[in-house]
Tab-separated table of N, CA, C and O in Angstrom:
chain	number	residue	atom	x	y	z
C	1	MET	N	0.753	-0.442	0.391
C	1	MET	CA	0.299	-0.303	-0.059
C	1	MET	C	0.907	1.113	0.315
C	1	MET	O	1.494	1.529	0.898
C	2	LYS	N	0.781	2.064	-0.839
C	2	LYS	CA	1.422	2.728	-0.935
C	2	LYS	C	1.406	4.564	-0.022
C	2	LYS	O	1.937	5.334	0.429
C	3	TYR	N	-0.250	4.894	0.289
C	3	TYR	CA	-0.102	5.511	1.291
C	3	TYR	C	-0.919	4.996	2.548
C	3	TYR	O	-2.122	5.343	3.241
C	4	GLU	N	-0.159	3.837	3.351
C	4	GLU	CA	-0.242	3.119	4.490
C	4	GLU	C	-0.550	3.991	5.792
C	4	GLU	O	-1.794	3.976	5.865
C	5	ASN	N	0.243	5.235	5.778
C	5	ASN	CA	-0.255	6.437	7.263
C	5	ASN	C	-1.284	6.530	7.327
C	5	ASN	O	-1.798	6.941	7.835
C	6	ILE	N	-1.949	7.375	5.649
C	6	ILE	CA	-3.545	7.595	5.498
C	6	ILE	C	-4.034	6.746	5.720
C	6	ILE	O	-5.539	7.052	6.906
C	7	GLY	N	-3.987	5.790	5.510
C	7	GLY	CA	-5.120	4.417	6.335
C	7	GLY	C	-5.494	4.384	7.301
C	7	GLY	O	-6.071	3.960	7.624
C	8	THR	N	-4.417	3.908	7.999
C	8	THR	CA	-4.568	4.207	9.112
C	8	THR	C	-5.470	5.347	10.143
C	8	THR	O	-5.390	5.040	11.168
C	9	VAL	N	-4.569	6.349	9.914
C	9	VAL	CA	-5.316	8.011	10.414
C	9	VAL	C	-7.023	7.881	10.116
C	9	VAL	O	-7.381	7.736	11.507
C	10	LYS	N	-6.952	7.526	9.556
C	10	LYS	CA	-9.000	7.637	8.581
C	10	LYS	C	-9.620	6.772	9.617
C	10	LYS	O	-10.537	6.663	10.130
C	11	ARG	N	-8.781	5.218	10.225
C	11	ARG	CA	-9.540	4.443	10.916
C	11	ARG	C	-9.263	4.905	12.995
C	11	ARG	O	-10.637	4.132	12.852
C	12	LEU	N	-8.345	6.011	12.757
C	12	LEU	CA	-8.122	6.352	14.002
C	12	LEU	C	-9.867	7.327	14.704
C	12	LEU	O	-10.897	7.335	13.742
C	13	ASP	N	-10.312	6.028	15.853
C	13	ASP	CA	-11.237	6.658	16.575
C	13	ASP	C	-10.903	7.732	17.455
C	13	ASP	O	-10.726	7.903	18.433
C	14	PHE	N	-11.976	9.109	16.860
C	14	PHE	CA	-10.838	10.360	17.392
C	14	PHE	C	-11.864	10.772	18.061
C	14	PHE	O	-11.714	11.592	19.014
C	15	ASP	N	-13.150	10.274	17.734
C	15	ASP	CA	-14.188	10.311	18.870
C	15	ASP	C	-14.425	10.287	20.010
C	15	ASP	O	-14.061	10.367	21.313
C	16	HIS	N	-13.041	8.692	20.619
C	16	HIS	CA	-13.705	8.366	21.424
C	16	HIS	C	-11.958	8.637	22.417
C	16	HIS	O	-11.670	8.700	22.734
C	17	LEU	N	-10.926	8.963	21.202
C	17	LEU	CA	-9.485	9.411	22.164
C	17	LEU	C	-9.858	10.989	22.298
C	17	LEU	O	-9.557	11.431	23.645
C	18	ASP	N	-10.575	11.292	21.983
C	18	ASP	CA	-11.283	13.246	22.485
C	18	ASP	C	-11.188	12.876	23.454
C	18	ASP	O	-11.881	13.924	24.775
C	19	MET	N	-12.770	12.198	24.389
C	19	MET	CA	-13.223	11.549	24.859
C	19	MET	C	-12.552	11.180	25.588
C	19	MET	O	-12.563	12.256	27.096
C	20	LEU	N	-11.679	10.426	25.831
C	20	LEU	CA	-10.694	9.721	26.531
C	20	LEU	C	-9.872	10.834	27.285
C	20	LEU	O	-9.431	11.092	28.566
C	21	VAL	N	-9.229	11.709	26.450
C	21	VAL	CA	-8.259	12.737	27.192
C	21	VAL	C	-9.105	13.895	27.484
C	21	VAL	O	-8.297	14.355	28.289
C	22	SER	N	-10.035	14.421	26.951
C	22	SER	CA	-10.688	14.795	27.744
C	22	SER	C	-11.146	14.742	29.832
C	22	SER	O	-10.482	15.379	30.356
C	23	GLU	N	-11.314	13.362	29.448
C	23	GLU	CA	-11.741	12.997	30.645
C	23	GLU	C	-10.003	12.622	31.870
C	23	GLU	O	-10.087	12.916	33.217
C	24	ARG	N	-9.154	12.899	30.875
C	24	ARG	CA	-8.202	12.391	31.863
C	24	ARG	C	-7.303	13.957	32.108
C	24	ARG	O	-7.205	14.439	33.295
C	25	ILE	N	-7.907	14.615	31.538
C	25	ILE	CA	-7.217	16.468	31.849
C	25	ILE	C	-8.418	16.666	32.660
C	25	ILE	O	-7.999	17.915	33.852
C	26	GLY	N	-9.132	16.502	32.567
C	26	GLY	CA	-10.186	17.091	34.184
C	26	GLY	C	-9.565	16.162	35.280
C	26	GLY	O	-9.949	16.988	36.353
C	27	ALA	N	-9.624	14.779	35.354
C	27	ALA	CA	-8.829	14.264	36.886
C	27	ALA	C	-8.219	14.908	37.130
C	27	ALA	O	-7.836	15.123	38.561
C	28	LEU	N	-6.359	15.617	36.429
C	28	LEU	CA	-5.364	16.191	36.242
C	28	LEU	C	-5.886	17.176	36.990
C	28	LEU	O	-5.166	17.612	38.134
C	29	LYS	N	-6.774	17.942	36.639
C	29	LYS	CA	-6.956	19.164	36.630
C	29	LYS	C	-7.880	18.918	37.868
C	29	LYS	O	-7.529	20.093	39.217
C	30	LEU	N	-8.628	17.975	38.571
C	30	LEU	CA	-9.512	18.183	40.059
C	30	LEU	C	-7.788	17.601	41.061
C	30	LEU	O	-8.257	18.069	41.767
C	31	LEU	N	-7.077	16.528	40.424
C	31	LEU	CA	-6.117	16.163	41.510
C	31	LEU	C	-5.380	17.724	41.890
C	31	LEU	O	-5.435	17.865	42.919
C	32	ALA	N	-5.139	18.475	41.304
C	32	ALA	CA	-4.255	19.186	41.092
C	32	ALA	C	-4.991	20.467	42.162
C	32	ALA	O	-4.121	21.107	42.424
C	33	GLN	N	-5.913	20.855	41.551
C	33	GLN	CA	-6.800	21.580	42.560
C	33	GLN	C	-6.691	21.807	43.733
C	33	GLN	O	-7.061	22.417	44.935
C	34	GLY	N	-7.109	19.796	43.783
C	34	GLY	CA	-6.660	19.719	45.691
C	34	GLY	C	-6.058	19.140	46.175
C	34	GLY	O	-6.381	18.929	47.361
C	35	MET	N	-4.857	19.262	46.061
C	35	MET	CA	-3.414	19.143	46.825
C	35	MET	C	-3.067	19.930	47.414
C	35	MET	O	-3.373	21.475	47.591
C	36	THR	N	-2.611	19.237	48.891
C	36	THR	CA	-1.886	20.396	49.495
C	36	THR	C	-0.316	19.734	49.529
C	36	THR	O	0.282	19.430	48.397
C	37	GLU	N	0.442	20.502	50.585
C	37	GLU	CA	1.313	20.600	50.355
C	37	GLU	C	2.006	19.761	51.203
C	37	GLU	O	2.207	19.837	52.164
C	38	ARG	N	2.643	18.687	50.414
C	38	ARG	CA	3.057	17.724	50.969
C	38	ARG	C	4.188	16.785	50.202
C	38	ARG	O	4.622	17.285	48.906
C	39	GLN	N	4.887	16.251	50.176
C	39	GLN	CA	6.080	15.745	49.432
C	39	GLN	C	5.937	14.538	48.617
C	39	GLN	O	5.843	14.730	47.185
C	40	VAL	N	4.471	13.827	48.993
C	40	VAL	CA	4.019	12.748	48.278
C	40	VAL	C	3.157	13.815	46.383
C	40	VAL	O	3.708	13.890	45.889
C	41	ASN	N	2.593	14.789	47.313
C	41	ASN	CA	1.842	15.304	46.240
C	41	ASN	C	2.442	16.173	45.499
C	41	ASN	O	2.521	16.604	43.899
C	42	ASP	N	4.230	16.541	45.873
C	42	ASP	CA	4.933	17.298	44.947
C	42	ASP	C	6.067	16.677	43.937
C	42	ASP	O	5.952	16.676	42.490
C	43	ASP	N	6.004	15.469	44.394
C	43	ASP	CA	6.352	14.791	43.723
C	43	ASP	C	5.816	14.009	42.874
C	43	ASP	O	5.906	12.939	41.490
C	44	ILE	N	4.314	13.568	42.729
C	44	ILE	CA	3.061	14.100	41.075
C	44	ILE	C	3.272	14.616	41.020
C	44	ILE	O	2.742	14.144	39.685
C	45	CYS	N	2.901	15.563	41.550
C	45	CYS	CA	3.416	16.661	40.191
C	45	CYS	C	4.577	16.703	38.887
C	45	CYS	O	4.749	16.416	38.455
C	46	ARG	N	5.630	16.175	40.396
C	46	ARG	CA	7.125	16.425	39.468
C	46	ARG	C	6.802	15.631	38.456
C	46	ARG	O	7.682	15.301	36.916
C	47	ASP	N	6.582	13.741	38.943
C	47	ASP	CA	6.467	12.878	38.403
C	47	ASP	C	5.115	12.790	36.816
C	47	ASP	O	5.391	11.984	35.827
C	48	LEU	N	4.146	13.177	37.340
C	48	LEU	CA	2.790	12.914	36.079
C	48	LEU	C	1.958	14.685	35.499
C	48	LEU	O	2.044	14.376	34.652
C	49	ILE	N	2.284	15.013	36.120
C	49	ILE	CA	1.075	16.356	36.008
C	49	ILE	C	2.334	17.273	35.464
C	49	ILE	O	1.548	17.366	33.915
C	50	LEU	N	3.756	17.693	36.022
C	50	LEU	CA	4.022	18.472	34.559
C	50	LEU	C	4.185	17.588	33.651
C	50	LEU	O	4.206	18.571	31.950
C	51	PRO	N	4.926	16.647	33.222
C	51	PRO	CA	5.752	15.513	32.213
C	51	PRO	C	3.624	16.391	31.991
C	51	PRO	O	4.136	15.859	29.710
C	52	CYS	N	3.086	15.755	31.805
C	52	CYS	CA	1.409	15.272	31.502
C	52	CYS	C	1.404	16.934	30.732
C	52	CYS	O	1.166	17.158	29.630
C	53	VAL	N	0.966	17.986	31.095
C	53	VAL	CA	1.360	19.260	30.726
C	53	VAL	C	2.139	19.036	30.081
C	53	VAL	O	2.011	20.373	28.489
C	54	TYR	N	3.773	19.699	29.969
C	54	TYR	CA	4.954	19.958	28.957
C	54	TYR	C	3.885	18.552	27.825
C	54	TYR	O	4.368	18.977	26.372
C	55	THR	N	3.428	17.272	27.886
C	55	THR	CA	3.649	17.045	26.804
C	55	THR	C	2.159	17.902	25.987
C	55	THR	O	1.901	17.827	24.091
C	56	LEU	N	1.258	17.997	26.419
C	56	LEU	CA	0.206	18.557	25.611
C	56	LEU	C	0.335	19.694	25.594
C	56	LEU	O	-0.020	20.171	24.301
C	57	THR	N	1.538	20.688	26.119
C	57	THR	CA	1.694	22.317	25.473
C	57	THR	C	2.866	21.404	23.966
C	57	THR	O	2.859	22.140	22.675
C	58	GLN	N	3.537	20.388	23.692
C	58	GLN	CA	4.438	20.419	22.590
C	58	GLN	C	3.316	20.120	21.281
C	58	GLN	O	3.518	20.141	20.745
C	59	PHE	N	1.887	19.400	22.115
C	59	PHE	CA	1.160	19.079	20.384
C	59	PHE	C	0.340	20.233	20.454
C	59	PHE	O	0.136	20.697	19.099
C	60	LEU	N	0.042	21.039	21.385
C	60	LEU	CA	-0.478	22.524	21.038
C	60	LEU	C	0.510	23.102	20.037
C	60	LEU	O	-0.219	24.139	19.221
C	61	GLU	N	1.003	23.191	20.365
C	61	GLU	CA	2.658	23.616	19.390
C	61	GLU	C	2.460	23.078	17.723
C	61	GLU	O	2.685	24.074	17.431
C	62	SER	N	2.127	22.000	18.554
C	62	SER	CA	2.895	21.395	17.409
C	62	SER	C	0.775	21.155	15.616
C	62	SER	O	1.421	21.284	14.365
C	63	VAL	N	0.159	21.557	16.609
C	63	VAL	CA	-1.219	21.882	15.309
C	63	VAL	C	-1.758	22.869	15.546
C	63	VAL	O	-2.171	23.290	16.814
C	64	GLU	N	-1.788	23.626	14.950
C	64	GLU	CA	-1.920	25.333	14.009
C	64	GLU	C	-3.718	24.983	13.890
C	64	GLU	O	-3.134	24.652	12.782
C	65	ILE	N	-4.420	26.238	14.577
C	65	ILE	CA	-5.800	25.738	13.956
C	65	ILE	C	-5.281	27.396	13.289
C	65	ILE	O	-5.522	28.822	14.018
C	66	GLU	N	-5.421	27.844	11.975
C	66	GLU	CA	-6.046	29.030	11.494
C	66	GLU	C	-7.712	28.854	11.067
C	66	GLU	O	-8.380	28.020	10.919
C	67	GLU	N	-7.885	30.388	11.642
C	67	GLU	CA	-8.829	30.921	10.854
C	67	GLU	C	-9.979	30.891	9.701
C	67	GLU	O	-8.810	31.722	9.171
C	68	LYS	N	-10.770	30.288	9.496
C	68	LYS	CA	-11.260	30.620	7.994
C	68	LYS	C	-11.920	31.389	7.733
C	68	LYS	O	-12.599	32.004	7.942
C	69	LYS	N	-10.938	32.202	6.660
C	69	LYS	CA	-11.844	33.718	6.261
C	69	LYS	C	-12.931	33.162	4.772
C	69	LYS	O	-12.148	32.759	3.905
C	70	ASP	N	-13.659	34.099	4.849
C	70	ASP	CA	-14.629	34.440	3.818
C	70	ASP	C	-14.571	35.389	3.153
C	70	ASP	O	-14.286	36.106	3.643
C	71	ASP	N	-13.926	34.952	1.825
C	71	ASP	CA	-13.692	35.897	1.042
C	71	ASP	C	-15.502	36.421	0.019
C	71	ASP	O	-15.967	36.216	-0.027
């Protein structure tokens, strides 16, 4: 198959992926908002929340959406 990557992308379930990502971001938000200043929570921030936010930031920077202008 000449364009196998296109076929793979077309088979992705973006609705399900969107739901899962939104769910996980919501969980991280609730976790972060309820944190108290304890070593275990600082470790969670270092090992889980900050790397996840960094990955999301990289994604946002790599996928630019431009507004469609009507001429």
